[in-house]
Each structure stands twice: as C-alpha cells, then as structure tokens.
Amino acid sequence: MAIIEVDNLVKRYGDTTAVNGVSFAVEEGEIFGILGPNGAGKTTTVECVEGLRSPDSGTIRVGGLDPRRDEDKLRDLLGVQLQESQLPEKLQVGEAMELFSSFYREPADWRKLIESLHLTDKVGTQFRRLSGGQKQRLSIALALIGNPKLAVLDELTTGLDPQARRDAWDLIEDIRARGVTIVLVTHFMEEAERLCDRLAVIDAGRVVAIDSPAGLVSAVDDRQRIRFRPSAPIDHALLTALPEVTAVERAGSQLVVTGTGDLLLAVTTTLARNKVVAADLRVEQTSLDDAFVALTGRKIDN
Ligand code: ADP
C-alpha cells in the first residue's frame, strides 16, 4: 500500500523550475531513496511532501492526506528531520526532547529514544557542544519523537566522517526495523545502494528512473568486465570468437575482456586450453555509479 503518492509535481521559484513533473509512490515499510546531484530538486520535492511548500501543480497524498490542507494531522504521521541551523545553540539535548515532545499528543518516551541513539550521557549538553554525528543523531531523535509512521531524512550523512556515516546507516536500518517507512534524500551512491529498497533517480527536476538499486544497474547494463594479466601472450581472436565476449582491450600489461553471460567461465576455460594463466584476475560488474552516468549522461558530483 502506498503511504506517499506524488503525481506530476511541479514547483517553480521565479524563473527556475526546480521540480518539473515528478511522480512516484512510496510503499509502507520501505526505505525509498531520492538520489540526484545537487540542485536536482530533491529537497524541494520532499518539502512539498512535508507540506512546507505549496506545489504549483500536481497532487500529493501522504497517508491519504493533502499535506497543505491537513497540516495538523500530517504532523502525527510524518517525522521531519530538522536542519542543524534550526536549533538554538544553547538548548540542551534533554530540553530539546522535552520541547518537541510537547508538540505531540502521544509522544514517544524520549529517554528511551535518546538511549537507543546513544545520547543518554549528553542529556545536559548544549546543542553547540555536540559533535557532527551527535547533532545528526539528535535531529533523528527529534524526527522520531512523535512516533511517526513515516520519516523523511534529508542529506542525513553529509558532513559526517566515514565511521559516523556507517553508524547513521545502522541507525536507519534500526528505524526501519521498527516499522517506520523512510524517505531518504541523498547524493551518495554508496548510501543509496546500501540502504534503499527502491529509489527515484532525479536529475534537473525530473525522475529519470525508479527501481531497486540492482534493478537500475541491470536495466542499464548487464555487461561484466574481467581484468587480468596473462602469463603468456594470447591471440585476442581466441577470446573475441567466444559468444560471451563483446570486446578485448589491452591496458598496459593487463587484458580487459567485456562480455555477458558466463563470461568468466568461458574466458578462463579458453585461457587454460591455451596454457595461459590469468594472474591478478578481477571481475568488475556495473555499479550504481555507472547506471547513474548512463541515465543522466554525467557523474554525480560528490
Ligand atoms: P537538491 O535538493 O536536489 O539539491 P533543491 O530542491 O534544493 O535541489 O533545488 C532545486 C533548484 O531550485 C536549484 O536550482 C536551486 O537553486 C533552486 N532553489 C531551491 N530553493 C530555492 C529557493 N528557496 N529560491 C529559489 N531557488 C531555489
């Protein structure tokens, strides 16, 4: 069942069309990614979903509600992660949790929430004294305090070091395990690939593809690449004659063989028959990065 339905959303800022006919549906219980480069229209899209902006046209339903008209009811359903700059510097962690609890009719037990986010020893600490990772965890706690069915996390891991980023990923998986549907806005490929059940790739205000990470990759390309150093020269024609092989290239002392199907078996068998050993052999599959380039014609700018 879809918890979010966005149909033909258009949002302009003056002459800039930030979102240009975006449609997607998020199913209950999934982690749905919105992936795209900076300026693609991701934040504008989720801000419309959150009821923070009015679409110029198109329709949005969140749990059957219209985010602009049913703002109060929406707040019980949807947890929104605050941007860092929206919290007063001197507010203590515990005070922030108390304050935000008071916004909801049936808030979660904030002490338990803080504990599960490893912030218990920071209850008396001012916001400005928290590390980047702790601030992010606090903003997640605040997003979850109303016991939402749905949480929108926008660029959650931007600015975090690799360890803090991995911790945030574990945390997102924990939140999903509690039954919360998650919309994750990101421009990190690895994050999208690791966490999302499905994702919408957005570029220049439009959805260019919606699928699982694996589906996006295979829709774009099912080619594989094998790279190795042959122990003796081998006639390329022996390899190009194989039905699995589409190309053979030399890269320094290495051969790069591209193809489909049982490529590895076909190539290694032929090499063995010709008494050639493949040293340093590596199989490379198309990545989500490659898929993104194929879909949008450029690399995402991390
Ligand atoms: P993303 O989240 O993918 O980086 P945004 O939704 O923030 O993209 O921005 C999409 C486009 O809209 C960009 O060209 C951006 O400069 C423009 N934009 C975003 N917010 C505003 C605003 N408040 N006023 C004017 N232009 C904006």
CSV table of N, CA, C and O in Angstrom, one decimal, residues 149-239:
chain,number,residue,atom,x,y,z
A,149,LYS,N,4.8,7.3,11.5
A,149,LYS,CA,4.8,6.1,10.6
A,149,LYS,C,5.8,6.3,9.5
A,149,LYS,O,6.1,5.3,8.8
A,150,LEU,N,6.2,7.5,9.3
A,150,LEU,CA,7.0,7.9,8.1
A,150,LEU,C,8.0,8.9,8.6
A,150,LEU,O,7.7,9.9,9.2
A,151,ALA,N,9.2,8.7,8.1
A,151,ALA,CA,10.3,9.7,8.4
A,151,ALA,C,11.0,10.2,7.2
A,151,ALA,O,11.3,9.3,6.3
A,152,VAL,N,11.2,11.5,7.0
A,152,VAL,CA,11.9,12.0,5.9
A,152,VAL,C,13.3,12.4,6.4
A,152,VAL,O,13.4,13.3,7.3
A,153,LEU,N,14.3,11.9,5.8
A,153,LEU,CA,15.7,12.2,6.3
A,153,LEU,C,16.4,12.8,5.1
A,153,LEU,O,16.6,12.1,4.1
A,154,ASP,N,16.8,14.0,5.2
A,154,ASP,CA,17.3,14.8,4.0
A,154,ASP,C,18.8,14.9,4.2
A,154,ASP,O,19.2,15.6,5.2
A,155,GLU,N,19.6,14.4,3.4
A,155,GLU,CA,21.1,14.5,3.4
A,155,GLU,C,21.6,14.3,4.8
A,155,GLU,O,22.4,15.0,5.4
A,156,LEU,N,21.2,13.2,5.4
A,156,LEU,CA,21.5,12.8,6.8
A,156,LEU,C,23.0,12.7,7.0
A,156,LEU,O,23.4,13.1,8.1
A,157,THR,N,23.7,12.2,6.1
A,157,THR,CA,25.1,11.9,6.4
A,157,THR,C,26.1,12.8,5.8
A,157,THR,O,27.3,12.6,5.9
A,158,THR,N,25.6,13.9,5.2
A,158,THR,CA,26.5,14.9,4.6
A,158,THR,C,27.3,15.5,5.7
A,158,THR,O,26.8,15.9,6.8
A,159,GLY,N,28.6,15.6,5.5
A,159,GLY,CA,29.5,16.2,6.5
A,159,GLY,C,29.9,15.3,7.6
A,159,GLY,O,30.7,15.7,8.5
A,160,LEU,N,29.5,14.1,7.6
A,160,LEU,CA,29.9,13.1,8.7
A,160,LEU,C,31.2,12.4,8.2
A,160,LEU,O,31.3,12.1,7.0
A,161,ASP,N,32.0,12.0,9.2
A,161,ASP,CA,33.2,11.2,8.8
A,161,ASP,C,32.7,9.7,8.5
A,161,ASP,O,31.5,9.4,8.8
A,162,PRO,N,33.5,8.9,7.8
A,162,PRO,CA,33.1,7.6,7.4
A,162,PRO,C,32.5,6.7,8.5
A,162,PRO,O,31.5,6.1,8.3
A,163,GLN,N,33.1,6.8,9.7
A,163,GLN,CA,32.6,6.0,10.8
A,163,GLN,C,31.2,6.4,11.2
A,163,GLN,O,30.2,5.6,11.4
A,164,ALA,N,31.0,7.7,11.4
A,164,ALA,CA,29.7,8.3,11.8
A,164,ALA,C,28.7,8.0,10.7
A,164,ALA,O,27.5,7.8,11.0
A,165,ARG,N,29.1,8.0,9.5
A,165,ARG,CA,28.2,7.8,8.4
A,165,ARG,C,27.7,6.3,8.5
A,165,ARG,O,26.5,6.0,8.4
A,166,ARG,N,28.6,5.4,8.7
A,166,ARG,CA,28.2,4.0,8.9
A,166,ARG,C,27.3,3.8,10.1
A,166,ARG,O,26.3,3.0,10.0
A,167,ASP,N,27.6,4.5,11.2
A,167,ASP,CA,26.7,4.4,12.3
A,167,ASP,C,25.3,4.9,12.0
A,167,ASP,O,24.3,4.3,12.4
A,168,ALA,N,25.2,6.0,11.2
A,168,ALA,CA,23.9,6.6,10.8
A,168,ALA,C,23.2,5.5,9.9
A,168,ALA,O,21.9,5.4,10.0
A,169,TRP,N,23.9,4.8,9.1
A,169,TRP,CA,23.3,3.8,8.2
A,169,TRP,C,22.6,2.7,9.1
A,169,TRP,O,21.5,2.3,8.8
A,170,ASP,N,23.4,2.3,10.1
A,170,ASP,CA,22.9,1.2,11.0
A,170,ASP,C,21.6,1.7,11.7
A,170,ASP,O,20.6,1.0,11.8
A,171,LEU,N,21.7,3.0,12.1
A,171,LEU,CA,20.5,3.6,12.7
A,171,LEU,C,19.3,3.6,11.8
A,171,LEU,O,18.2,3.3,12.3
A,172,ILE,N,19.5,3.9,10.6
A,172,ILE,CA,18.4,4.0,9.7
A,172,ILE,C,17.7,2.6,9.5
A,172,ILE,O,16.5,2.4,9.5
A,173,GLU,N,18.6,1.6,9.5
A,173,GLU,CA,18.1,0.2,9.4
A,173,GLU,C,17.3,-0.2,10.6
A,173,GLU,O,16.3,-0.8,10.6
A,174,ASP,N,17.8,0.3,11.8
A,174,ASP,CA,17.1,0.0,13.0
A,174,ASP,C,15.7,0.7,13.0
A,174,ASP,O,14.7,0.1,13.4
A,175,ILE,N,15.6,1.9,12.5
A,175,ILE,CA,14.4,2.6,12.5
A,175,ILE,C,13.4,1.9,11.6
A,175,ILE,O,12.2,1.7,11.9
A,176,ARG,N,13.9,1.5,10.4
A,176,ARG,CA,13.0,0.7,9.5
A,176,ARG,C,12.5,-0.6,10.2
A,176,ARG,O,11.4,-0.9,10.0
A,177,ALA,N,13.4,-1.2,11.0
A,177,ALA,CA,13.0,-2.5,11.6
A,177,ALA,C,11.9,-2.2,12.6
A,177,ALA,O,11.1,-3.2,12.9
A,178,ARG,N,11.7,-1.0,13.1
A,178,ARG,CA,10.6,-0.7,14.0
A,178,ARG,C,9.3,-0.4,13.2
A,178,ARG,O,8.3,0.0,13.7
A,179,GLY,N,9.4,-0.5,11.9
A,179,GLY,CA,8.2,-0.4,11.1
A,179,GLY,C,7.9,1.0,10.5
A,179,GLY,O,6.9,1.3,10.0
A,180,VAL,N,8.9,1.9,10.6
A,180,VAL,CA,8.8,3.2,10.1
A,180,VAL,C,9.2,3.2,8.6
A,180,VAL,O,10.2,2.7,8.3
A,181,THR,N,8.4,3.8,7.8
A,181,THR,CA,8.7,4.0,6.4
A,181,THR,C,9.7,5.2,6.3
A,181,THR,O,9.5,6.2,7.0
A,182,ILE,N,10.7,5.0,5.5
A,182,ILE,CA,11.7,6.1,5.4
A,182,ILE,C,11.9,6.6,4.0
A,182,ILE,O,12.0,5.8,3.1
A,183,VAL,N,11.9,7.9,3.9
A,183,VAL,CA,12.3,8.6,2.6
A,183,VAL,C,13.6,9.2,2.9
A,183,VAL,O,13.8,10.0,3.8
A,184,LEU,N,14.6,8.8,2.1
A,184,LEU,CA,16.0,9.2,2.3
A,184,LEU,C,16.5,10.0,1.1
A,184,LEU,O,16.6,9.4,0.0
A,185,VAL,N,16.7,11.2,1.4
A,185,VAL,CA,17.3,12.1,0.3
A,185,VAL,C,18.8,12.0,0.3
A,185,VAL,O,19.4,12.3,1.4
A,186,THR,N,19.4,11.7,-0.8
A,186,THR,CA,20.9,11.6,-0.7
A,186,THR,C,21.5,11.9,-2.0
A,186,THR,O,20.9,11.8,-3.1
A,187,HIS,N,22.8,12.3,-2.0
A,187,HIS,CA,23.6,12.3,-3.3
A,187,HIS,C,24.7,11.4,-3.2
A,187,HIS,O,25.6,11.4,-4.0
A,188,PHE,N,24.7,10.5,-2.1
A,188,PHE,CA,25.8,9.5,-2.0
A,188,PHE,C,25.3,8.1,-2.6
A,188,PHE,O,24.4,7.5,-2.1
A,189,MET,N,26.0,7.7,-3.7
A,189,MET,CA,25.6,6.5,-4.3
A,189,MET,C,25.7,5.3,-3.4
A,189,MET,O,24.8,4.4,-3.3
A,190,GLU,N,26.8,5.2,-2.6
A,190,GLU,CA,27.0,4.1,-1.7
A,190,GLU,C,25.9,4.0,-0.7
A,190,GLU,O,25.4,2.9,-0.4
A,191,GLU,N,25.4,5.1,-0.2
A,191,GLU,CA,24.4,5.2,0.8
A,191,GLU,C,23.1,4.6,0.1
A,191,GLU,O,22.4,3.8,0.7
A,192,ALA,N,22.8,5.1,-1.1
A,192,ALA,CA,21.6,4.7,-1.8
A,192,ALA,C,21.6,3.2,-2.0
A,192,ALA,O,20.6,2.5,-1.8
A,193,GLU,N,22.8,2.7,-2.4
A,193,GLU,CA,22.9,1.3,-2.8
A,193,GLU,C,22.7,0.4,-1.6
A,193,GLU,O,22.1,-0.6,-1.6
A,194,ARG,N,23.3,0.9,-0.5
A,194,ARG,CA,23.4,0.1,0.7
A,194,ARG,C,22.0,0.0,1.4
A,194,ARG,O,21.5,-1.0,1.9
A,195,LEU,N,21.3,1.2,1.4
A,195,LEU,CA,20.1,1.3,2.3
A,195,LEU,C,18.7,1.1,1.6
A,195,LEU,O,17.8,0.6,2.2
A,196,CYS,N,18.7,1.6,0.3
A,196,CYS,CA,17.3,1.8,-0.2
A,196,CYS,C,16.8,0.5,-0.8
A,196,CYS,O,17.5,-0.2,-1.5
A,197,ASP,N,15.5,0.3,-0.6
A,197,ASP,CA,14.8,-0.8,-1.3
A,197,ASP,C,14.5,-0.4,-2.7
A,197,ASP,O,14.7,-1.2,-3.6
A,198,ARG,N,14.1,0.8,-2.9
A,198,ARG,CA,13.9,1.4,-4.2
A,198,ARG,C,14.3,2.8,-4.2
A,198,ARG,O,14.4,3.4,-3.1
A,199,LEU,N,14.7,3.3,-5.4
A,199,LEU,CA,15.0,4.7,-5.4
A,199,LEU,C,14.6,5.4,-6.7
A,199,LEU,O,14.4,4.7,-7.7
A,200,ALA,N,14.3,6.7,-6.5
A,200,ALA,CA,14.0,7.5,-7.7
A,200,ALA,C,15.2,8.3,-8.0
A,200,ALA,O,15.8,9.0,-7.1
A,201,VAL,N,15.7,8.2,-9.2
A,201,VAL,CA,16.9,9.0,-9.6
A,201,VAL,C,16.3,10.3,-10.2
A,201,VAL,O,15.5,10.2,-11.2
A,202,ILE,N,16.7,11.4,-9.6
A,202,ILE,CA,16.2,12.7,-10.1
A,202,ILE,C,17.3,13.5,-10.7
A,202,ILE,O,18.4,13.6,-10.1
A,203,ASP,N,17.0,14.1,-11.8
A,203,ASP,CA,18.0,15.0,-12.4
A,203,ASP,C,17.3,16.1,-13.1
A,203,ASP,O,16.3,15.9,-13.8
A,204,ALA,N,17.8,17.3,-12.8
A,204,ALA,CA,17.2,18.5,-13.4
A,204,ALA,C,15.6,18.6,-13.3
A,204,ALA,O,14.9,18.9,-14.2
A,205,GLY,N,15.2,18.2,-12.1
A,205,GLY,CA,13.7,18.4,-11.8
A,205,GLY,C,12.8,17.3,-12.3
A,205,GLY,O,11.6,17.3,-12.2
A,206,ARG,N,13.5,16.2,-12.9
A,206,ARG,CA,12.7,15.1,-13.4
A,206,ARG,C,13.1,13.8,-12.9
A,206,ARG,O,14.3,13.6,-12.6
A,207,VAL,N,12.2,12.8,-12.8
A,207,VAL,CA,12.6,11.5,-12.4
A,207,VAL,C,13.1,10.8,-13.7
A,207,VAL,O,12.3,10.7,-14.7
A,208,VAL,N,14.3,10.3,-13.6
A,208,VAL,CA,14.8,9.6,-14.8
A,208,VAL,C,14.7,8.1,-14.7
A,208,VAL,O,14.7,7.4,-15.7
A,209,ALA,N,14.5,7.6,-13.5
A,209,ALA,CA,14.3,6.1,-13.3
A,209,ALA,C,13.8,5.9,-11.9
A,209,ALA,O,14.2,6.6,-11.0
A,210,ILE,N,13.0,4.8,-11.7
A,210,ILE,CA,12.6,4.4,-10.4
A,210,ILE,C,12.7,2.9,-10.4
A,210,ILE,O,12.1,2.2,-11.2
A,211,ASP,N,13.5,2.4,-9.4
A,211,ASP,CA,13.7,0.9,-9.4
A,211,ASP,C,14.5,0.6,-8.1
A,211,ASP,O,15.0,1.5,-7.4
A,212,SER,N,14.8,-0.7,-7.9
A,212,SER,CA,15.7,-1.1,-6.8
A,212,SER,C,17.1,-0.8,-7.3
A,212,SER,O,17.3,-0.7,-8.5
A,213,PRO,N,18.1,-0.6,-6.4
A,213,PRO,CA,19.4,-0.4,-6.9
A,213,PRO,C,19.9,-1.4,-7.9
A,213,PRO,O,20.4,-1.1,-8.9
A,214,ALA,N,19.6,-2.7,-7.6
A,214,ALA,CA,20.0,-3.8,-8.5
A,214,ALA,C,19.3,-3.7,-9.8
A,214,ALA,O,19.9,-3.9,-10.9
A,215,GLY,N,18.0,-3.3,-9.8
A,215,GLY,CA,17.2,-3.2,-11.0
A,215,GLY,C,17.7,-2.0,-11.9
A,215,GLY,O,17.8,-2.2,-13.1
A,216,LEU,N,18.1,-0.9,-11.2
A,216,LEU,CA,18.6,0.2,-12.0
A,216,LEU,C,19.9,-0.2,-12.7
A,216,LEU,O,20.1,0.1,-13.9
A,217,VAL,N,20.7,-0.9,-12.0
A,217,VAL,CA,22.0,-1.4,-12.6
A,217,VAL,C,21.8,-2.3,-13.8
A,217,VAL,O,22.3,-2.1,-14.9
A,218,SER,N,20.9,-3.3,-13.6
A,218,SER,CA,20.7,-4.3,-14.6
A,218,SER,C,19.9,-3.7,-15.8
A,218,SER,O,20.1,-4.2,-16.9
A,219,ALA,N,19.1,-2.8,-15.5
A,219,ALA,CA,18.3,-2.2,-16.7
A,219,ALA,C,19.3,-1.4,-17.6
A,219,ALA,O,19.1,-1.3,-18.8
A,220,VAL,N,20.3,-0.8,-17.0
A,220,VAL,CA,21.2,0.0,-17.7
A,220,VAL,C,22.2,-0.9,-18.5
A,220,VAL,O,22.6,-0.7,-19.6
A,221,ASP,N,22.7,-2.0,-17.8
A,221,ASP,CA,23.7,-2.7,-18.4
A,221,ASP,C,23.9,-4.1,-17.7
A,221,ASP,O,23.9,-4.1,-16.5
A,222,ASP,N,23.9,-5.1,-18.4
A,222,ASP,CA,24.2,-6.4,-17.7
A,222,ASP,C,25.6,-6.9,-18.2
A,222,ASP,O,25.9,-8.1,-18.1
A,223,ARG,N,26.4,-6.0,-18.6
A,223,ARG,CA,27.8,-6.4,-19.0
A,223,ARG,C,28.7,-6.6,-17.8
A,223,ARG,O,28.5,-6.0,-16.8
A,224,GLN,N,29.7,-7.4,-18.0
A,224,GLN,CA,30.7,-7.6,-17.0
A,224,GLN,C,32.0,-7.3,-17.6
A,224,GLN,O,32.2,-7.4,-18.8
A,225,ARG,N,33.0,-7.1,-16.8
A,225,ARG,CA,34.4,-6.8,-17.2
A,225,ARG,C,35.3,-7.7,-16.4
A,225,ARG,O,35.2,-7.8,-15.2
A,226,ILE,N,36.2,-8.4,-17.1
A,226,ILE,CA,37.2,-9.2,-16.5
A,226,ILE,C,38.6,-8.6,-16.8
A,226,ILE,O,38.8,-8.2,-17.9
A,227,ARG,N,39.4,-8.4,-15.8
A,227,ARG,CA,40.7,-7.8,-15.9
A,227,ARG,C,41.7,-8.8,-15.4
A,227,ARG,O,41.5,-9.4,-14.3
A,228,PHE,N,42.8,-9.1,-16.1
A,228,PHE,CA,43.8,-10.0,-15.7
A,228,PHE,C,45.1,-9.7,-16.4
A,228,PHE,O,45.1,-9.0,-17.4
A,229,ARG,N,46.2,-10.3,-15.9
A,229,ARG,CA,47.5,-10.2,-16.5
A,229,ARG,C,47.8,-11.6,-17.1
A,229,ARG,O,47.9,-12.6,-16.3
A,230,PRO,N,47.8,-11.8,-18.4
A,230,PRO,CA,48.1,-13.1,-19.0
A,230,PRO,C,49.5,-13.5,-18.7
A,230,PRO,O,50.4,-12.7,-18.9
A,231,SER,N,49.7,-14.8,-18.4
A,231,SER,CA,51.1,-15.3,-18.1
A,231,SER,C,51.9,-15.4,-19.4
A,231,SER,O,53.1,-15.5,-19.3
A,232,ALA,N,51.2,-15.4,-20.5
A,232,ALA,CA,51.9,-15.5,-21.8
A,232,ALA,C,51.0,-14.8,-22.8
A,232,ALA,O,49.8,-14.6,-22.6
A,233,PRO,N,51.6,-14.3,-24.0
A,233,PRO,CA,50.8,-13.6,-24.9
A,233,PRO,C,49.7,-14.6,-25.4
A,233,PRO,O,49.9,-15.8,-25.6
A,234,ILE,N,48.5,-14.0,-25.7
A,234,ILE,CA,47.4,-14.8,-26.2
A,234,ILE,C,46.8,-14.0,-27.4
A,234,ILE,O,46.6,-12.8,-27.3
A,235,ASP,N,46.4,-14.7,-28.4
A,235,ASP,CA,45.8,-14.2,-29.6
A,235,ASP,C,44.4,-13.7,-29.2
A,235,ASP,O,43.6,-14.5,-28.8
A,236,HIS,N,44.2,-12.4,-29.3
A,236,HIS,CA,42.9,-11.8,-28.9
A,236,HIS,C,41.7,-12.5,-29.7
A,236,HIS,O,40.6,-12.6,-29.1
A,237,ALA,N,42.0,-13.0,-30.9
A,237,ALA,CA,40.9,-13.6,-31.7
A,237,ALA,C,40.3,-14.8,-31.0
A,237,ALA,O,39.1,-15.1,-31.2
A,238,LEU,N,41.2,-15.5,-30.2
A,238,LEU,CA,40.7,-16.7,-29.5
A,238,LEU,C,39.6,-16.3,-28.5
A,238,LEU,O,38.6,-17.0,-28.3
A,239,LEU,N,39.7,-15.1,-28.0
A,239,LEU,CA,38.7,-14.6,-27.0
A,239,LEU,C,37.5,-14.0,-27.7
A,239,LEU,O,36.4,-14.2,-27.3
